[in-house]
C-alpha positions as a Python dict, from the first residue, in 0.01 Angstrom:
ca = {
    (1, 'X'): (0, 0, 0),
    (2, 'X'): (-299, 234, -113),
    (3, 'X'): (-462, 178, -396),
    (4, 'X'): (-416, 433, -625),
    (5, 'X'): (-762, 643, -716),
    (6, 'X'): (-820, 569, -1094),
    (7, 'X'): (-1028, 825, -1308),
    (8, 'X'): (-1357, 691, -1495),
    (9, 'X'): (-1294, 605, -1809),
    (10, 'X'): (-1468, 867, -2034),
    (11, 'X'): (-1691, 749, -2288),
    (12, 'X'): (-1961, 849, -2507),
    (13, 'X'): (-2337, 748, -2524),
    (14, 'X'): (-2249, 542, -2829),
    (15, 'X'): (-1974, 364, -2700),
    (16, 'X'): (-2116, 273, -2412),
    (17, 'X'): (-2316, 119, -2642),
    (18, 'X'): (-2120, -56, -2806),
    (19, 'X'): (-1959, -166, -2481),
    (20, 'X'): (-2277, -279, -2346),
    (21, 'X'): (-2384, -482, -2657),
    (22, 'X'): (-2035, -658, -2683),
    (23, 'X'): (-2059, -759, -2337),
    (24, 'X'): (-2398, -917, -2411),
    (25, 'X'): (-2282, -1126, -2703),
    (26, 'X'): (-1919, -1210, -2591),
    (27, 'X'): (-1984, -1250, -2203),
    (28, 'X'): (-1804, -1119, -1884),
    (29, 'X'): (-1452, -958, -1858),
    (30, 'X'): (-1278, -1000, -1542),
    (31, 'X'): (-924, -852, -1634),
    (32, 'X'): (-613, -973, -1475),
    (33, 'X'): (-356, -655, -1429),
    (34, 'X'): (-26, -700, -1565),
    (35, 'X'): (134, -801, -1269),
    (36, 'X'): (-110, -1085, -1178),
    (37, 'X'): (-80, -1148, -1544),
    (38, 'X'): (307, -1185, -1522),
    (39, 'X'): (268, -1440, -1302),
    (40, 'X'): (64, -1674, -1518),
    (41, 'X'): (318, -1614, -1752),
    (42, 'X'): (664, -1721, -1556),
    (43, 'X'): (844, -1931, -1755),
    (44, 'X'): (731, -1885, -2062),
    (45, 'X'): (1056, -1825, -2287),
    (46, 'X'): (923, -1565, -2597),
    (47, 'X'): (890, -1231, -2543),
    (48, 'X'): (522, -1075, -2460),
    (49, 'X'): (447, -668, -2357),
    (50, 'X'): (153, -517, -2228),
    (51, 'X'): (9, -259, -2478),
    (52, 'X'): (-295, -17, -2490),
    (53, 'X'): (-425, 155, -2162),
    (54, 'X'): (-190, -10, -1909),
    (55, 'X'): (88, 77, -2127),
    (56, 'X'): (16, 445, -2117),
    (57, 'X'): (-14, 457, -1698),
    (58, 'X'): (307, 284, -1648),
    (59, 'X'): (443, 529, -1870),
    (60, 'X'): (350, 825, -1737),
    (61, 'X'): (143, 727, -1412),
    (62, 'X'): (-169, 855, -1547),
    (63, 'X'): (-414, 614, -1317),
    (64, 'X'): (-742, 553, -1507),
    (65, 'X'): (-1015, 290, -1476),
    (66, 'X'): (-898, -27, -1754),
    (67, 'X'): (-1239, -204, -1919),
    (68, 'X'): (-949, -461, -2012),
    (69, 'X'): (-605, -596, -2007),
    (70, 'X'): (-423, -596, -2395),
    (71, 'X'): (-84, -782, -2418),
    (72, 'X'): (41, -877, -2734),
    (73, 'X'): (333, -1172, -2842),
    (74, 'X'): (479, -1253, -3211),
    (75, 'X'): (228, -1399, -3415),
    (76, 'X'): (490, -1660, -3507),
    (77, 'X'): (435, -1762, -3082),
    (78, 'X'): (100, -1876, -3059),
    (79, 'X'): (183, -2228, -3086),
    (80, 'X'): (471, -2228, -2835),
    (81, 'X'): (173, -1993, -2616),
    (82, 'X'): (-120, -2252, -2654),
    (83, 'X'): (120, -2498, -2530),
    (84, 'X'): (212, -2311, -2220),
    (85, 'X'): (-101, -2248, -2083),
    (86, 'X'): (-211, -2580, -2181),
    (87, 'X'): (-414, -2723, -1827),
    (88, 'X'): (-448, -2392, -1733),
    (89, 'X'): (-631, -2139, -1931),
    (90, 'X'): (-815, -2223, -2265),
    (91, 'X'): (-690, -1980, -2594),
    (92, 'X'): (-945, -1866, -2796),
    (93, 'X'): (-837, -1736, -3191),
    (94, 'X'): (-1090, -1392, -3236),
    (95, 'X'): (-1103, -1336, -3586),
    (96, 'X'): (-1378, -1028, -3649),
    (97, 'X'): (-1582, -1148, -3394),
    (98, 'X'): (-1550, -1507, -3463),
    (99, 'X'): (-1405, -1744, -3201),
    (100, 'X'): (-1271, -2084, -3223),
    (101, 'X'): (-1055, -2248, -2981),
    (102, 'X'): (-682, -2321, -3011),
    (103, 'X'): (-533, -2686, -2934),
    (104, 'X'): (-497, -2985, -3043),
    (105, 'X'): (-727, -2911, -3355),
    (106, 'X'): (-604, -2573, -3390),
    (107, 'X'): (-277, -2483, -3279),
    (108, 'X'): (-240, -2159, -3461),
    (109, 'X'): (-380, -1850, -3615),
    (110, 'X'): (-437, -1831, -3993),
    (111, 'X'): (-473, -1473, -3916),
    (112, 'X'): (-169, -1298, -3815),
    (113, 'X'): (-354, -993, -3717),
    (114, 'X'): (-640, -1148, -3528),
    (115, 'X'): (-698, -1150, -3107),
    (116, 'X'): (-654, -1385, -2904),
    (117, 'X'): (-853, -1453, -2595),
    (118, 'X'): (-811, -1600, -2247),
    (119, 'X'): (-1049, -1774, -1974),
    (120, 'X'): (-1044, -2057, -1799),
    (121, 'X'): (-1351, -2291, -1875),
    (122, 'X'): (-1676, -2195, -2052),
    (123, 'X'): (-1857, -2069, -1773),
    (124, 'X'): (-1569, -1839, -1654),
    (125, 'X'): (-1494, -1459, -1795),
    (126, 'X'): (-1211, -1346, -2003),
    (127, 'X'): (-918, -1205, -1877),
    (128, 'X'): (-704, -1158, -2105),
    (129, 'X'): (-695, -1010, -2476),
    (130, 'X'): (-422, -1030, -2695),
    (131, 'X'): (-430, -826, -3009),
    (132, 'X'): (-106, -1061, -3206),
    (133, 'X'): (143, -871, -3372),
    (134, 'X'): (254, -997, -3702),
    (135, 'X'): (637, -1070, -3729),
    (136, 'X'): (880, -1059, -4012),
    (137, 'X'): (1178, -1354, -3911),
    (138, 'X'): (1054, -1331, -3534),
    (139, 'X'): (1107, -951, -3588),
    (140, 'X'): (862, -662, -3438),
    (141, 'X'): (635, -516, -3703),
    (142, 'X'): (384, -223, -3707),
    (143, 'X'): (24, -312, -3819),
    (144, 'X'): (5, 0, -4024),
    (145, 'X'): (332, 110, -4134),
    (146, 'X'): (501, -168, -4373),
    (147, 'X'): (831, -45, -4324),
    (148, 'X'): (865, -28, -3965),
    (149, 'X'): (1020, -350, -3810),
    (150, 'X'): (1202, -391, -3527),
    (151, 'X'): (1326, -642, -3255),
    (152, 'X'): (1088, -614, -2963),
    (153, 'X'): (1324, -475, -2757),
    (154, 'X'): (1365, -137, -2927),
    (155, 'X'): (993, -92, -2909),
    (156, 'X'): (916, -167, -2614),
    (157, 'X'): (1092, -98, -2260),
    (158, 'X'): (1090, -280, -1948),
    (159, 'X'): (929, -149, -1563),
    (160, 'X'): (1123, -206, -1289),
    (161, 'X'): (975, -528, -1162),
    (162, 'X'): (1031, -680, -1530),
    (163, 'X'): (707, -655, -1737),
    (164, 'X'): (762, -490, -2066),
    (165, 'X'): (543, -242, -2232),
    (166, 'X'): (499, -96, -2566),
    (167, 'X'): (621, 288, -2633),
    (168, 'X'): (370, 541, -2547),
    (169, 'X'): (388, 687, -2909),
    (170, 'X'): (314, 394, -3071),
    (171, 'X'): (39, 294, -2876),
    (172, 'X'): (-83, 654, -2887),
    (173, 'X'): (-39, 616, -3259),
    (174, 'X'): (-241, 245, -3280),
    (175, 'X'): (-522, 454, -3058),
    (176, 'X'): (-546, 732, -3302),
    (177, 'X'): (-677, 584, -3580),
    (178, 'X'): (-963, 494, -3389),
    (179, 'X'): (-1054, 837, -3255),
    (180, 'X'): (-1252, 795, -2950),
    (181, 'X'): (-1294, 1025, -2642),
    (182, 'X'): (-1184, 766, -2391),
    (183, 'X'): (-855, 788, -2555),
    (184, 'X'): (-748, 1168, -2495),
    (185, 'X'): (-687, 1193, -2144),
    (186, 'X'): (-418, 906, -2239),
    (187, 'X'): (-297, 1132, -2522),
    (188, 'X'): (-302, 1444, -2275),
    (189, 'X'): (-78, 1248, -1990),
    (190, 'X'): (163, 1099, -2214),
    (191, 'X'): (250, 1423, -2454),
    (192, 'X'): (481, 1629, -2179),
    (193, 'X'): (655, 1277, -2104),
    (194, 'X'): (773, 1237, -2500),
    (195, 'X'): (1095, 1378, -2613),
    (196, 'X'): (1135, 1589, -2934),
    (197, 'X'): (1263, 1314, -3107),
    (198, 'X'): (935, 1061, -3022),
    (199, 'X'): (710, 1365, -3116),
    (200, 'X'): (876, 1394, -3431),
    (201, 'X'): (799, 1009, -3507),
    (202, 'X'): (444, 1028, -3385),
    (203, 'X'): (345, 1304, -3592),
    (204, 'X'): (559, 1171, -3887),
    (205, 'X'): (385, 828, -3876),
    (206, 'X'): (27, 948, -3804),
    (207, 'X'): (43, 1183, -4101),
    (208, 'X'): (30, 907, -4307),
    (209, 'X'): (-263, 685, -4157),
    (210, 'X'): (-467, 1031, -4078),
    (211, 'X'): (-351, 1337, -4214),
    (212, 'X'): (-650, 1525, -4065),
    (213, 'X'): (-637, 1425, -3701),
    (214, 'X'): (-638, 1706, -3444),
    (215, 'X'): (-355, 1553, -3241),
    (216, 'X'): (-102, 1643, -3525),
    (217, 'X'): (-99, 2025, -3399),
    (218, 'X'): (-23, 1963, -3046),
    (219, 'X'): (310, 1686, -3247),
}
């Protein structure tokens, strides 16, 4: 099979930056994709769905160069998650840049919104972040829009070989708040592939997080 030819990731001067310093204080990245990912994580019985960048090229097949891997579970899962990597790969809690590790000691977040991280000893780079989603009852939620909650399965849709991924609008709509170049060619590739009806709830949702954004007059 050839490996498909990914596009740079476009960034600017300052967040390269910003890339460059993180990397200094937090240490390597070596990013599992999410199908060597869904392999580390046969077995494990509560739902998880890749979100961010990787989310956006399964959707539409937009092939771009990924600085990392983001998959997210129910917040109410980390437990059930530390346990099942347990001997494996040590989970890290990320909570604004602070890190403690998750066991024994620490078997869950305080923070429902917080990251968590993967790697497998001290020495070894991250692969894996997951930004947690909060749940209401073991139900979906959005981070930034109180009334939207849903089972996972009406956010999120599955690939053909299994691994679920988060909607391209609402992961176009998490990346918008954030505004940064690296995330318009994803907003460019996945705009043809929406319907009228996911346009509609894009532009309805990101009118009220940021009224002023420039993607609201291509919605």
């Amino acid at each position: 099979m050839t490996t498909p030819r990914r596009v740079p990731l476009a960034r600017t001067p300052d967040e390269q930056a910003e890339e460059d310093a993180f990397l200094a204080l937090y240490g390597a990245w070596a990013p599992m994709d999410p199908q060597t990912f869904a392999r580390e994580m046969e077995g494990f019985g509560r739902p998880w769905w890749v979100v961010g960048g990787w989310a956006i090229e399964a959707a539409t097949g937009y092939c771009r160069e990924h600085e990392d891997t983001d998959v997210s579970i129910l917040a109410c899962d980390v437990p059930a998650l530390v346990e099942f990597m347990r001997g494996r790969w040590h989970v890290w809690n990320n909570v604004g840049g602070v890190l403690h590790p998750l066991g024994d000691r620490w078997p869950t977040v305080e923070e429902p919104r917080s990251q968590l991280w993967l790697r497998e000893h001290a020495a070894a780079p991250w692969i894996i972040d997951m930004p947690l989603t909060p749940d209401a009852d073991g139900k979906w939620t959005n981070k930034f829009l109180a009334d939207h909650v849903d089972e996972v399965e009406n956010v999120t849709w599955a690939a053909d070989d299994g691994i679920r991924y988060l909607l391209p609008e609402i992961v176009l709509f998490y990346k918008a708040r954030l505004r940064r170049k690296k995330d318009e060619p994803d907003f460019e590739a996945t705009l043809p592939t929406l319907t009228a009806e996911r346009r509609a709830w894009m532009r309805k949702s990101l009118e009220t997080v940021a009224p002023d954004h420039h993607w609201l007059e291509r919605l």
